[in-house]
Coordinates of N, CA and C in Angstrom, one line a residue:
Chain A
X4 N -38.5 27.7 -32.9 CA -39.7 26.8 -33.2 C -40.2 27.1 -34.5
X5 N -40.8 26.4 -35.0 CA -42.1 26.2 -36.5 C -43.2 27.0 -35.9
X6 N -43.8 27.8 -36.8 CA -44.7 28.2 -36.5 C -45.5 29.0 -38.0
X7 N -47.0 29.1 -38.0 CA -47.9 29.8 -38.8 C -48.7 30.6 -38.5
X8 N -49.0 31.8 -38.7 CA -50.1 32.4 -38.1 C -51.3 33.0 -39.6
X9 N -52.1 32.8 -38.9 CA -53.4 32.9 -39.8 C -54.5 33.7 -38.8
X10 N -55.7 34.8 -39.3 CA -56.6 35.1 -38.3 C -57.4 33.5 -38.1
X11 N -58.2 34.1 -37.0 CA -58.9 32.9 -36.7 C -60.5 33.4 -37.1
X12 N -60.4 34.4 -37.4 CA -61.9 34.5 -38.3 C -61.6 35.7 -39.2
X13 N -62.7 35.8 -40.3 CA -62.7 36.7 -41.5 C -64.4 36.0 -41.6
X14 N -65.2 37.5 -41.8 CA -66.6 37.6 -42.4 C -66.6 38.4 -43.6
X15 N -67.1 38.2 -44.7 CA -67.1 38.9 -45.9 C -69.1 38.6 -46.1
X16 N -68.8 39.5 -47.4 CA -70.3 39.1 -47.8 C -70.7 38.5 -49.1
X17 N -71.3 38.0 -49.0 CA -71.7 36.8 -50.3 C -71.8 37.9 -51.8
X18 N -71.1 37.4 -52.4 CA -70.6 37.8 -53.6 C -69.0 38.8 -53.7
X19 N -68.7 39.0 -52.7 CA -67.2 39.8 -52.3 C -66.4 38.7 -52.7
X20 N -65.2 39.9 -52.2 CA -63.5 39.1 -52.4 C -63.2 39.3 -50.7
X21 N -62.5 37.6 -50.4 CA -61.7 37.9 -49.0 C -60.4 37.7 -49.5
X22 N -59.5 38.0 -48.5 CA -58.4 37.4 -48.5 C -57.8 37.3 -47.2
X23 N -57.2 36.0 -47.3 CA -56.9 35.0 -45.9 C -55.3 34.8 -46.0
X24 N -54.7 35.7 -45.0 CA -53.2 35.8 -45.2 C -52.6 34.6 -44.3
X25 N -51.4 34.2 -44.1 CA -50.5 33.2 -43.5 C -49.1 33.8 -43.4
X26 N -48.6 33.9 -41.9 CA -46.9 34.2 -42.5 C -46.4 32.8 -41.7
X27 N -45.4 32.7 -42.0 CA -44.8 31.2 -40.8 C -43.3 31.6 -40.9
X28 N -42.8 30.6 -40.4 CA -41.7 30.8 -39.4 C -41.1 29.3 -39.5
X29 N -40.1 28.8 -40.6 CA -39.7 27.5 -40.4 C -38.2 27.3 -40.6
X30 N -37.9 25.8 -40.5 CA -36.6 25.7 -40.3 C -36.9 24.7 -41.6
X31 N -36.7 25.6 -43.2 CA -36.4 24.9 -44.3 C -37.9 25.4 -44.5
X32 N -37.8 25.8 -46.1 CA -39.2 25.6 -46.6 C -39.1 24.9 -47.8
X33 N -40.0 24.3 -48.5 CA -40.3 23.7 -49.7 C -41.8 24.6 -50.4
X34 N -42.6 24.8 -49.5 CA -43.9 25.3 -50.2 C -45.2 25.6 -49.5
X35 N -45.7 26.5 -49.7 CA -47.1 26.9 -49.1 C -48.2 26.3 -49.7
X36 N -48.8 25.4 -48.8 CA -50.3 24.6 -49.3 C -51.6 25.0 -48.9
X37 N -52.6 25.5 -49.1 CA -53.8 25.6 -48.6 C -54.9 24.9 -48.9
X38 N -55.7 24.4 -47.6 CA -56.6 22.8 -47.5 C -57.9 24.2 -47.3
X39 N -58.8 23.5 -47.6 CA -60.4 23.5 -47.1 C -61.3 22.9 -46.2
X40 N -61.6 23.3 -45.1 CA -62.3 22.1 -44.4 C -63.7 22.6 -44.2
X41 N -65.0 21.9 -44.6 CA -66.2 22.4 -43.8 C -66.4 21.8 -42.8
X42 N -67.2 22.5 -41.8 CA -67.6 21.6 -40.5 C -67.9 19.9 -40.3
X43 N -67.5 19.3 -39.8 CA -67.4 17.5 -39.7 C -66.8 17.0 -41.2
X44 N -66.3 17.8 -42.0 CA -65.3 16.6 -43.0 C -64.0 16.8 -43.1
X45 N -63.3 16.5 -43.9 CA -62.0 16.4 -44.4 C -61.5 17.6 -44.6
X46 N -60.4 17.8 -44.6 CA -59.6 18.7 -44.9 C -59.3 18.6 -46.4
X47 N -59.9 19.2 -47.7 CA -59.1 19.6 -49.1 C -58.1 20.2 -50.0
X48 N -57.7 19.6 -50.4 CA -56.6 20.7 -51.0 C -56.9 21.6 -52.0
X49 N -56.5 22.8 -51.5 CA -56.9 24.5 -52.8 C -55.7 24.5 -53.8
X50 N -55.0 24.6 -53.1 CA -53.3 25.2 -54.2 C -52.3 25.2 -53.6
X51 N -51.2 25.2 -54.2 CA -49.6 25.0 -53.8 C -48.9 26.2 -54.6
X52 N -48.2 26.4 -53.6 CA -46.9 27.9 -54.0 C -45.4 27.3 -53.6
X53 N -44.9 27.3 -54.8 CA -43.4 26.5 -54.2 C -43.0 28.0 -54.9
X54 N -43.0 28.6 -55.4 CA -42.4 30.0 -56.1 C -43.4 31.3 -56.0
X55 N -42.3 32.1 -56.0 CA -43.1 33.8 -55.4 C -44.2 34.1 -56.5
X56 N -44.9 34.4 -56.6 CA -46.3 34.9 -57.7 C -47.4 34.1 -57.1
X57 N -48.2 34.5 -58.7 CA -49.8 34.3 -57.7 C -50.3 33.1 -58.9
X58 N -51.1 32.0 -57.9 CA -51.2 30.6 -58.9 C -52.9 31.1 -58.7
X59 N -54.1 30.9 -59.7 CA -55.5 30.8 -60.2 C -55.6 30.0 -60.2
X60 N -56.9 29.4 -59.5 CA -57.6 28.6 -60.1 C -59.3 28.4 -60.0
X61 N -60.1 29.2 -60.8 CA -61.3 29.5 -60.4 C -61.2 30.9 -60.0
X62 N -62.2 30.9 -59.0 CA -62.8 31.8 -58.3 C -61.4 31.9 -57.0
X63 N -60.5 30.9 -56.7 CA -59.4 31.0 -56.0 C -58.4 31.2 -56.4
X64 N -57.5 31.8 -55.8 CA -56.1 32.4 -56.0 C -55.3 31.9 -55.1
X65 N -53.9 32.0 -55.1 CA -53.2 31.8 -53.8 C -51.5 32.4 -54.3
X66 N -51.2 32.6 -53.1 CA -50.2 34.2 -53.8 C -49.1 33.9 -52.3
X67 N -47.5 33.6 -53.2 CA -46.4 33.5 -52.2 C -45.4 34.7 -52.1
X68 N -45.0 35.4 -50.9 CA -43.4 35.7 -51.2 C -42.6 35.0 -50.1
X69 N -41.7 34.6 -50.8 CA -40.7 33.4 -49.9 C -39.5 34.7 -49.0
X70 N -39.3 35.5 -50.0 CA -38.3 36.2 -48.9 C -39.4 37.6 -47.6
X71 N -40.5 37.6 -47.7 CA -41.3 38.1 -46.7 C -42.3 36.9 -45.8
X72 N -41.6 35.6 -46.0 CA -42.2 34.5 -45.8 C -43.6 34.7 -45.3
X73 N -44.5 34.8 -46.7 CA -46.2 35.3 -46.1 C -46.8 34.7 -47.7
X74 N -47.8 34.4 -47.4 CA -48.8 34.1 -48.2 C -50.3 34.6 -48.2
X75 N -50.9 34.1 -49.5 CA -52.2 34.8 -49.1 C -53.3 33.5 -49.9
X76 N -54.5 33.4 -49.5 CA -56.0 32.9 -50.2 C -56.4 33.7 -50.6
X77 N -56.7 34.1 -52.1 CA -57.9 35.2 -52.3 C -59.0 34.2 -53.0
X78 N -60.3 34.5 -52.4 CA -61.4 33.6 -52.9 C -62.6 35.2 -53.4
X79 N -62.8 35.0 -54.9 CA -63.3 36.0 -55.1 C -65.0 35.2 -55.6
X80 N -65.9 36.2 -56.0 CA -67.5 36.2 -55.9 C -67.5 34.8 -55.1
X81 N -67.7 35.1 -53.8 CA -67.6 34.2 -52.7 C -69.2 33.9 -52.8
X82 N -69.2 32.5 -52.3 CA -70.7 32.2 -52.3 C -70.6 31.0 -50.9
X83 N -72.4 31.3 -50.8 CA -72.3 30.5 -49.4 C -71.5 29.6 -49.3
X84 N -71.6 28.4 -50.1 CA -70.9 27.2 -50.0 C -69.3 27.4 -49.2
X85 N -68.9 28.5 -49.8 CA -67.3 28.9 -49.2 C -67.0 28.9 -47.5
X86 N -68.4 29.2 -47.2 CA -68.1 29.0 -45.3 C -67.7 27.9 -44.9
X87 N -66.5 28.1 -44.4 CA -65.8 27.0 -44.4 C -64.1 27.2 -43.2
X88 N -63.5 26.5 -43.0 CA -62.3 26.6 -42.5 C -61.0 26.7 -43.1
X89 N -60.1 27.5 -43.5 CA -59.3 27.6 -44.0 C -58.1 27.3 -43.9
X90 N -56.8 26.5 -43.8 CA -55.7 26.3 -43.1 C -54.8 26.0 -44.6
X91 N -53.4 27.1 -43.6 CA -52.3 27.0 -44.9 C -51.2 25.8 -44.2
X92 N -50.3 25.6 -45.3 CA -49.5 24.3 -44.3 C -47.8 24.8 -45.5
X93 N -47.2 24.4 -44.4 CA -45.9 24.9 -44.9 C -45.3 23.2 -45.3
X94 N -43.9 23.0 -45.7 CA -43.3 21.9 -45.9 C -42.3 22.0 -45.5
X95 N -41.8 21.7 -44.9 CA -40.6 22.5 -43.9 C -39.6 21.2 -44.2
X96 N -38.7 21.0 -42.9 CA -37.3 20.5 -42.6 C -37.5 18.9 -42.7
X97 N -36.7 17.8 -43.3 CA -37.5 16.8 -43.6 C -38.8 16.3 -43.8
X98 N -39.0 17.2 -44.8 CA -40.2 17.2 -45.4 C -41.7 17.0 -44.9
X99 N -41.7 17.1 -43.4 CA -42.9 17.1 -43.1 C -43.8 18.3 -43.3
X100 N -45.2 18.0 -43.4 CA -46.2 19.2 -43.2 C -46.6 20.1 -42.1
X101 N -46.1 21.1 -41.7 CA -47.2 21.8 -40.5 C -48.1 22.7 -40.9
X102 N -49.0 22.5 -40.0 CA -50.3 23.1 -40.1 C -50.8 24.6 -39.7
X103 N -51.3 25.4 -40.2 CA -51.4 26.9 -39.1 C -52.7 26.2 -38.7
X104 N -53.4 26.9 -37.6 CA -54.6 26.5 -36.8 C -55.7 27.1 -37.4
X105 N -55.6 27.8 -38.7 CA -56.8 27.6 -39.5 C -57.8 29.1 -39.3
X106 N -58.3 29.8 -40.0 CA -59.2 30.6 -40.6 C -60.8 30.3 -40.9
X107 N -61.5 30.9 -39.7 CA -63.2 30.2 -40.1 C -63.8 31.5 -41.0
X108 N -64.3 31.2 -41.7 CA -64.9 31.8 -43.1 C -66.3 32.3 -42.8
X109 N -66.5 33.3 -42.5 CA -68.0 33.4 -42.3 C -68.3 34.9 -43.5
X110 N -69.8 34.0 -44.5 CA -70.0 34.6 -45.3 C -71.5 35.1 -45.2
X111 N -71.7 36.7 -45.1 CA -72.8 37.1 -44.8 C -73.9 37.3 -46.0
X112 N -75.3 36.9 -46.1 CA -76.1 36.8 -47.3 C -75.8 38.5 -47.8
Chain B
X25 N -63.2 4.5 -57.3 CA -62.0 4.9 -56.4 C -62.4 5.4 -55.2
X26 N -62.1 4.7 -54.3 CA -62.8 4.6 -52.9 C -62.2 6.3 -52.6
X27 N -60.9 6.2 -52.4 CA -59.8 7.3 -52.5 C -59.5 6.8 -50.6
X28 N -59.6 7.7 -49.7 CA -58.7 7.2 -48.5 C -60.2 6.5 -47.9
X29 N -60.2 5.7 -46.7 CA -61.1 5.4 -46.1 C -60.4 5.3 -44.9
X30 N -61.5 5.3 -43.5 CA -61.1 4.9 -42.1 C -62.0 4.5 -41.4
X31 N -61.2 3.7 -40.8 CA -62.5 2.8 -39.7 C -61.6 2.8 -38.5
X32 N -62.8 2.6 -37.1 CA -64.0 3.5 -37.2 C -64.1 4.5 -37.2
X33 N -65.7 5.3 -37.4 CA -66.0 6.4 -37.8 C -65.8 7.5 -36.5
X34 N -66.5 6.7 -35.9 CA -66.4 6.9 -33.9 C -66.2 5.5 -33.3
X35 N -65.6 6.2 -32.0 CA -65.3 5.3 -30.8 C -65.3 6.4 -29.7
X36 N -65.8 5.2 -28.3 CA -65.7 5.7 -27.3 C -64.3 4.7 -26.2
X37 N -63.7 4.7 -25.7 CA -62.9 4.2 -24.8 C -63.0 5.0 -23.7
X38 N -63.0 3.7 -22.9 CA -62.4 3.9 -21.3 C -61.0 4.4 -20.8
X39 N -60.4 5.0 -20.2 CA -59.0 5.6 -19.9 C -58.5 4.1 -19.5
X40 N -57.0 4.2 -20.4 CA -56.4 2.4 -20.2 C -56.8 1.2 -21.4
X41 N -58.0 1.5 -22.0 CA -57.9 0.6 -23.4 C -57.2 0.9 -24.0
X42 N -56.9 0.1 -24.9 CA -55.9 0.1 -26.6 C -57.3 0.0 -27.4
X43 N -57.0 0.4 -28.6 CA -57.7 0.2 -29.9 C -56.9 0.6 -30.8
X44 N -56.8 0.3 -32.3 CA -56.4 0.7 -33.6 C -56.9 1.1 -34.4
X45 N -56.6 2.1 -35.3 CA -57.7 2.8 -36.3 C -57.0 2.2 -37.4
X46 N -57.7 1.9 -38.4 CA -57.3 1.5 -40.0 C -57.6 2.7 -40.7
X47 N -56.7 2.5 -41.5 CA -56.7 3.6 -42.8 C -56.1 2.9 -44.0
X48 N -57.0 3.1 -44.9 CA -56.7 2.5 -46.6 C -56.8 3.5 -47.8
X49 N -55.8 3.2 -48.6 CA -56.3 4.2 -50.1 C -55.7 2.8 -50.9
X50 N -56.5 3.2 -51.7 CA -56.6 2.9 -53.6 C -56.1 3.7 -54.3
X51 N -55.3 4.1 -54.0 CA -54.3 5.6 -54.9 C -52.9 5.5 -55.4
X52 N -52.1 4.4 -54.8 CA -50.9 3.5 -55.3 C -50.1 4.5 -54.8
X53 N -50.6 5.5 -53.1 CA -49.7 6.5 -52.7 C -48.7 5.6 -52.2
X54 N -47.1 6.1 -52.0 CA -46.5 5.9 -51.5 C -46.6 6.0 -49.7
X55 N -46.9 7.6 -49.9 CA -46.8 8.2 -48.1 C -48.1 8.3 -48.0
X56 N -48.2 7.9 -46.6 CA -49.6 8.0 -45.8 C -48.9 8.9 -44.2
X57 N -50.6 9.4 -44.0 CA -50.0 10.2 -42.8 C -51.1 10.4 -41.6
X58 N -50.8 10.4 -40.0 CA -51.8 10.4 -39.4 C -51.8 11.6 -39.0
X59 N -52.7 12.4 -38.9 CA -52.7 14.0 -38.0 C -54.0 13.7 -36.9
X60 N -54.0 14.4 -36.1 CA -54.9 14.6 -35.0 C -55.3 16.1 -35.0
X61 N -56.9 16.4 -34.7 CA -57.1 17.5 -34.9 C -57.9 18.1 -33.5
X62 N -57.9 19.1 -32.7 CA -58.4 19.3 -31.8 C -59.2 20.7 -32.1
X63 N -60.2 21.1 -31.2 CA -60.9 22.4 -31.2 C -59.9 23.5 -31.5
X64 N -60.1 24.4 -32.7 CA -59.1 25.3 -32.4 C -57.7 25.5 -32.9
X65 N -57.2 24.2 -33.6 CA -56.2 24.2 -33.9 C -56.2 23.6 -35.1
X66 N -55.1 23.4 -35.6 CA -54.7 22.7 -36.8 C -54.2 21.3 -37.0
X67 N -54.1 21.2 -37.9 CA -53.6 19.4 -37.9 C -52.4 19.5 -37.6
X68 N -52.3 18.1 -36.4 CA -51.0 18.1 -36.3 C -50.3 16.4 -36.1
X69 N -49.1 16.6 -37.0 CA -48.7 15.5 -37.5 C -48.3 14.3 -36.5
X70 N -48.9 13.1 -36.4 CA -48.4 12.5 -35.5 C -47.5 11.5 -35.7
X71 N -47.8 10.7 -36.7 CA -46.5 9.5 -37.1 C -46.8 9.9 -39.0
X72 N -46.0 9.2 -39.7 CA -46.1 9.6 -41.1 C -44.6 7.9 -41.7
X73 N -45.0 7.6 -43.2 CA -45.0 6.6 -43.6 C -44.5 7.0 -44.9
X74 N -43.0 6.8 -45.3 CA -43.2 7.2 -46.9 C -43.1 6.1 -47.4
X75 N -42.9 4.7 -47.2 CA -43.5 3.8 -48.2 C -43.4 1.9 -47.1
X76 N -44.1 1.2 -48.1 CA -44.3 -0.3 -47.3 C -43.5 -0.3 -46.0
X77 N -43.6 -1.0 -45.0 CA -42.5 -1.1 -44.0 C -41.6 0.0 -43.4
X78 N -41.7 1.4 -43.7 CA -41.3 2.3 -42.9 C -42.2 3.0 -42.3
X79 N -41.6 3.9 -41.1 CA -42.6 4.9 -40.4 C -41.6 5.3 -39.7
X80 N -42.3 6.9 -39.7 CA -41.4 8.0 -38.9 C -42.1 8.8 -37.6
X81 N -41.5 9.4 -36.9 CA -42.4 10.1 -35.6 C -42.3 11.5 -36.5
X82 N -43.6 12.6 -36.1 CA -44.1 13.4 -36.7 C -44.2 14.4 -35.4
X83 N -44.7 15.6 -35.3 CA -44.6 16.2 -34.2 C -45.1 16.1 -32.9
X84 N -46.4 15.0 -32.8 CA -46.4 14.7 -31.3 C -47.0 13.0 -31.6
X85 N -45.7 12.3 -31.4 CA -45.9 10.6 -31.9 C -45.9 9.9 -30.1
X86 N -45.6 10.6 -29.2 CA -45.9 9.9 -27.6 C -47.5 9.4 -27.7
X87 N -47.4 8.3 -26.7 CA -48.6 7.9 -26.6 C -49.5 6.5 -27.7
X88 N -48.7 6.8 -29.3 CA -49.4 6.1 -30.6 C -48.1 5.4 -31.1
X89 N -48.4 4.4 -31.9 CA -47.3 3.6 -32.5 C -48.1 3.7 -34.0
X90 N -47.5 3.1 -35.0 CA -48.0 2.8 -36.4 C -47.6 1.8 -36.8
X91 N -47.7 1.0 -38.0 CA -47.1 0.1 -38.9 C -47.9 0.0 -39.9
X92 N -47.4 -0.2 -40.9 CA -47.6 -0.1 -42.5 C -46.8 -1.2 -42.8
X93 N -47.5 -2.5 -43.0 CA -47.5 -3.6 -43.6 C -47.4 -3.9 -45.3
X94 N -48.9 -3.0 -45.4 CA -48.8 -3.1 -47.0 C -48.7 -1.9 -47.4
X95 N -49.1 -1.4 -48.8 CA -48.8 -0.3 -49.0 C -49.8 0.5 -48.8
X96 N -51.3 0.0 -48.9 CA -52.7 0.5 -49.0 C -52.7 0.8 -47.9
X97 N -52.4 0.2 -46.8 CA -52.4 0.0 -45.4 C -51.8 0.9 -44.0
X98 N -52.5 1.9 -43.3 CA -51.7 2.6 -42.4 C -52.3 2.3 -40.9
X99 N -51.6 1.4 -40.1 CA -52.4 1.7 -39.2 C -52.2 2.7 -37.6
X100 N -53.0 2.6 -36.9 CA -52.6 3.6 -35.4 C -53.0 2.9 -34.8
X101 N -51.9 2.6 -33.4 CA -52.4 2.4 -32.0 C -51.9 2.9 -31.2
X102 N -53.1 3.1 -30.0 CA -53.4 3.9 -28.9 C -53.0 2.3 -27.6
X103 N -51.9 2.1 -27.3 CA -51.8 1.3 -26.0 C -52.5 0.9 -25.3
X104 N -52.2 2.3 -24.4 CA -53.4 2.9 -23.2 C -54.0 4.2 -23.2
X105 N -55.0 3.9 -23.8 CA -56.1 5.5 -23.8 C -55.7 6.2 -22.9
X106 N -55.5 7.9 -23.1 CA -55.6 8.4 -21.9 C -56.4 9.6 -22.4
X107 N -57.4 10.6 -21.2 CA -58.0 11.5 -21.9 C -57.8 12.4 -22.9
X108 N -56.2 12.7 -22.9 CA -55.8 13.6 -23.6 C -55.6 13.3 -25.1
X109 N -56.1 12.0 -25.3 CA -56.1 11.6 -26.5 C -57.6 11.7 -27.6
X110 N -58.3 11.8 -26.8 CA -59.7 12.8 -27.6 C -59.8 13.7 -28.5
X111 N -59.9 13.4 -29.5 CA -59.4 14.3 -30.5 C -60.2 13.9 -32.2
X112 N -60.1 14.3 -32.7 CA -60.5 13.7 -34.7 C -59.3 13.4 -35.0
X113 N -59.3 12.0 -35.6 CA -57.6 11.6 -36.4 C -58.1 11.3 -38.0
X114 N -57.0 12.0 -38.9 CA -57.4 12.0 -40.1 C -55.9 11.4 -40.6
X115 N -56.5 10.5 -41.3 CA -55.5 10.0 -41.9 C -55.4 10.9 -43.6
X116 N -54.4 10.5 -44.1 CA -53.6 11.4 -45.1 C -52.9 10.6 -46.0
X117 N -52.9 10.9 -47.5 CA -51.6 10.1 -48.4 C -51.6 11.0 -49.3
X118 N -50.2 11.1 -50.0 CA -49.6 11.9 -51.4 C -48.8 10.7 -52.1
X119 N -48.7 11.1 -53.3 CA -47.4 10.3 -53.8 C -46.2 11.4 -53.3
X120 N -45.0 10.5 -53.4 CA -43.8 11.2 -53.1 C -43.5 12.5 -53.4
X121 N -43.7 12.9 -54.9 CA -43.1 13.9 -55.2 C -44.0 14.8 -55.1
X122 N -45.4 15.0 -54.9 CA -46.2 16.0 -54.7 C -46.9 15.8 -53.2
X123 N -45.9 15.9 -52.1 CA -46.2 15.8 -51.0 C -47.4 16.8 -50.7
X124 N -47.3 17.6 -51.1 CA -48.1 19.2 -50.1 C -49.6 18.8 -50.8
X125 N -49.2 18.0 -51.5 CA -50.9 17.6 -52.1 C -51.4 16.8 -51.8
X126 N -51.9 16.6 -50.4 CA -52.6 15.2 -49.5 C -54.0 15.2 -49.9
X127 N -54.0 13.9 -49.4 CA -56.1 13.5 -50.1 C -56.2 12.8 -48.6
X128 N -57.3 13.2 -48.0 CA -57.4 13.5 -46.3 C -58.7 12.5 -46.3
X129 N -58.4 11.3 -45.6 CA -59.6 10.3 -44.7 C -61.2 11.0 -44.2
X130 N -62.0 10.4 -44.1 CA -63.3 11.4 -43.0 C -62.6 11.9 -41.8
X131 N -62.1 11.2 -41.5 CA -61.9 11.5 -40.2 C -62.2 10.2 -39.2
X132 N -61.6 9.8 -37.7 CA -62.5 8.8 -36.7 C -62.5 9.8 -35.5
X133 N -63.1 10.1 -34.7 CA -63.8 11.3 -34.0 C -63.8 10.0 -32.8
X134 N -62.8 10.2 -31.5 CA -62.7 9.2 -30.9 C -62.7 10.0 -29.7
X135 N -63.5 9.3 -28.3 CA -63.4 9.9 -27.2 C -63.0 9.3 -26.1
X136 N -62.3 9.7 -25.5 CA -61.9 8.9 -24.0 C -62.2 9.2 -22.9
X137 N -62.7 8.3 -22.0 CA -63.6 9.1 -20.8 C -62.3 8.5 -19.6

């Protein structure tokens, strides 16, 4: 079977560094994506890892290795706004997307 | 740029109605995509569209049909409601070559009694 695992919660404190790991389990990979969701909206896109190393952007990071099939979120001087839900998504076997069931963000003042 | 939209926002159904959700972008995406999201879990893919007049089954497509007429255009139907269909559906589009980078609907937050 396909599969991703992510915790299902992480609390940090406002102005820290978290980091929100993912390993998965697919049949074909193409790339590691990680969305944003806050409570009642959309899911956003953070960043894409089709290759091993670590991509910046901001205050976020996002960091692949394809032969330990694991990834990571690092969101550094975290600020409230960041409480939020986290979910990484693989690209697997005819190109579809699957989803891990997501990481809730709780950031303490 | 509107970017994705869906209607409606909410719905309630009876167990045994049909209804259809619309979903539109102004993005000139090729693929559009429907996920369903429950307490707890992640999105998960239900039917998916990589351009005008095609559509594919996604990981749990029982129960929903699709058609994509035009290209802006994705739609879902639900036959016959059943409870287990209660859920947030988010519609989704990328262009082709940068799949993993979807631009995600509100959401229609739909309940079946």
């Amino acid at each position: 079977g396909q599969s991703l695992e992510q915790p299902s919660e992480v609390t940090a404190v406002e102005g820290a560094i978290v980091q929100i790991n993912c390993t998965y389990q697919t049949s074909g990979f193409y790339g590691l994506s990680w969305y944003q969701q806050h409570d009642g909206g959309a899911p956003t896109f953070l960043s894409y890892n089709a290759l091993d190393g670590l991509e910046e952007t901001g205050r976020f990071s996002s960091f692949l290795s394809r032969s330990d099939s694991y990834g990571y979120l690092l969101l550094q001087e975290l600020q409230m706004k960041d409480s939020a839900s986290y979910f990484c998504a693989v690209r697997a076997e005819d190109d579809k997307i699957i989803f891990g069931k997501g990481t809730r963000l709780h950031i303490l003042p | 740029n509107a970017g994705v939209t869906q209607t409606p926002k909410f719905r309630v159904l009876k167990t045994g109605q049909s209804m259809t959700l619309l979903c539109a972008q102004d993005m000139n995406h090729e693929y559009m995509y429907w996920y369903r999201q429950d307490p707890g879990m992640g999105l998960r893919l239900i039917h998916y569209s990589v351009g005008e007049g095609t559509t594919a089954k996604g990981e749990v497509p029982d129960g929903y049909n699709v058609s994509r007429l035009k290209k802006q255009n994705f739609l879902l139907g639900l036959e016959s409601a059943a409870p287990s269909q209660t859920s947030v559906y988010f519609c989704a589009s990328s262009l082709p070559d940068v799949q993993d980078t979807q631009y995600f609907g509100p959401g229609t937050r739909l309940t079946v009694l």
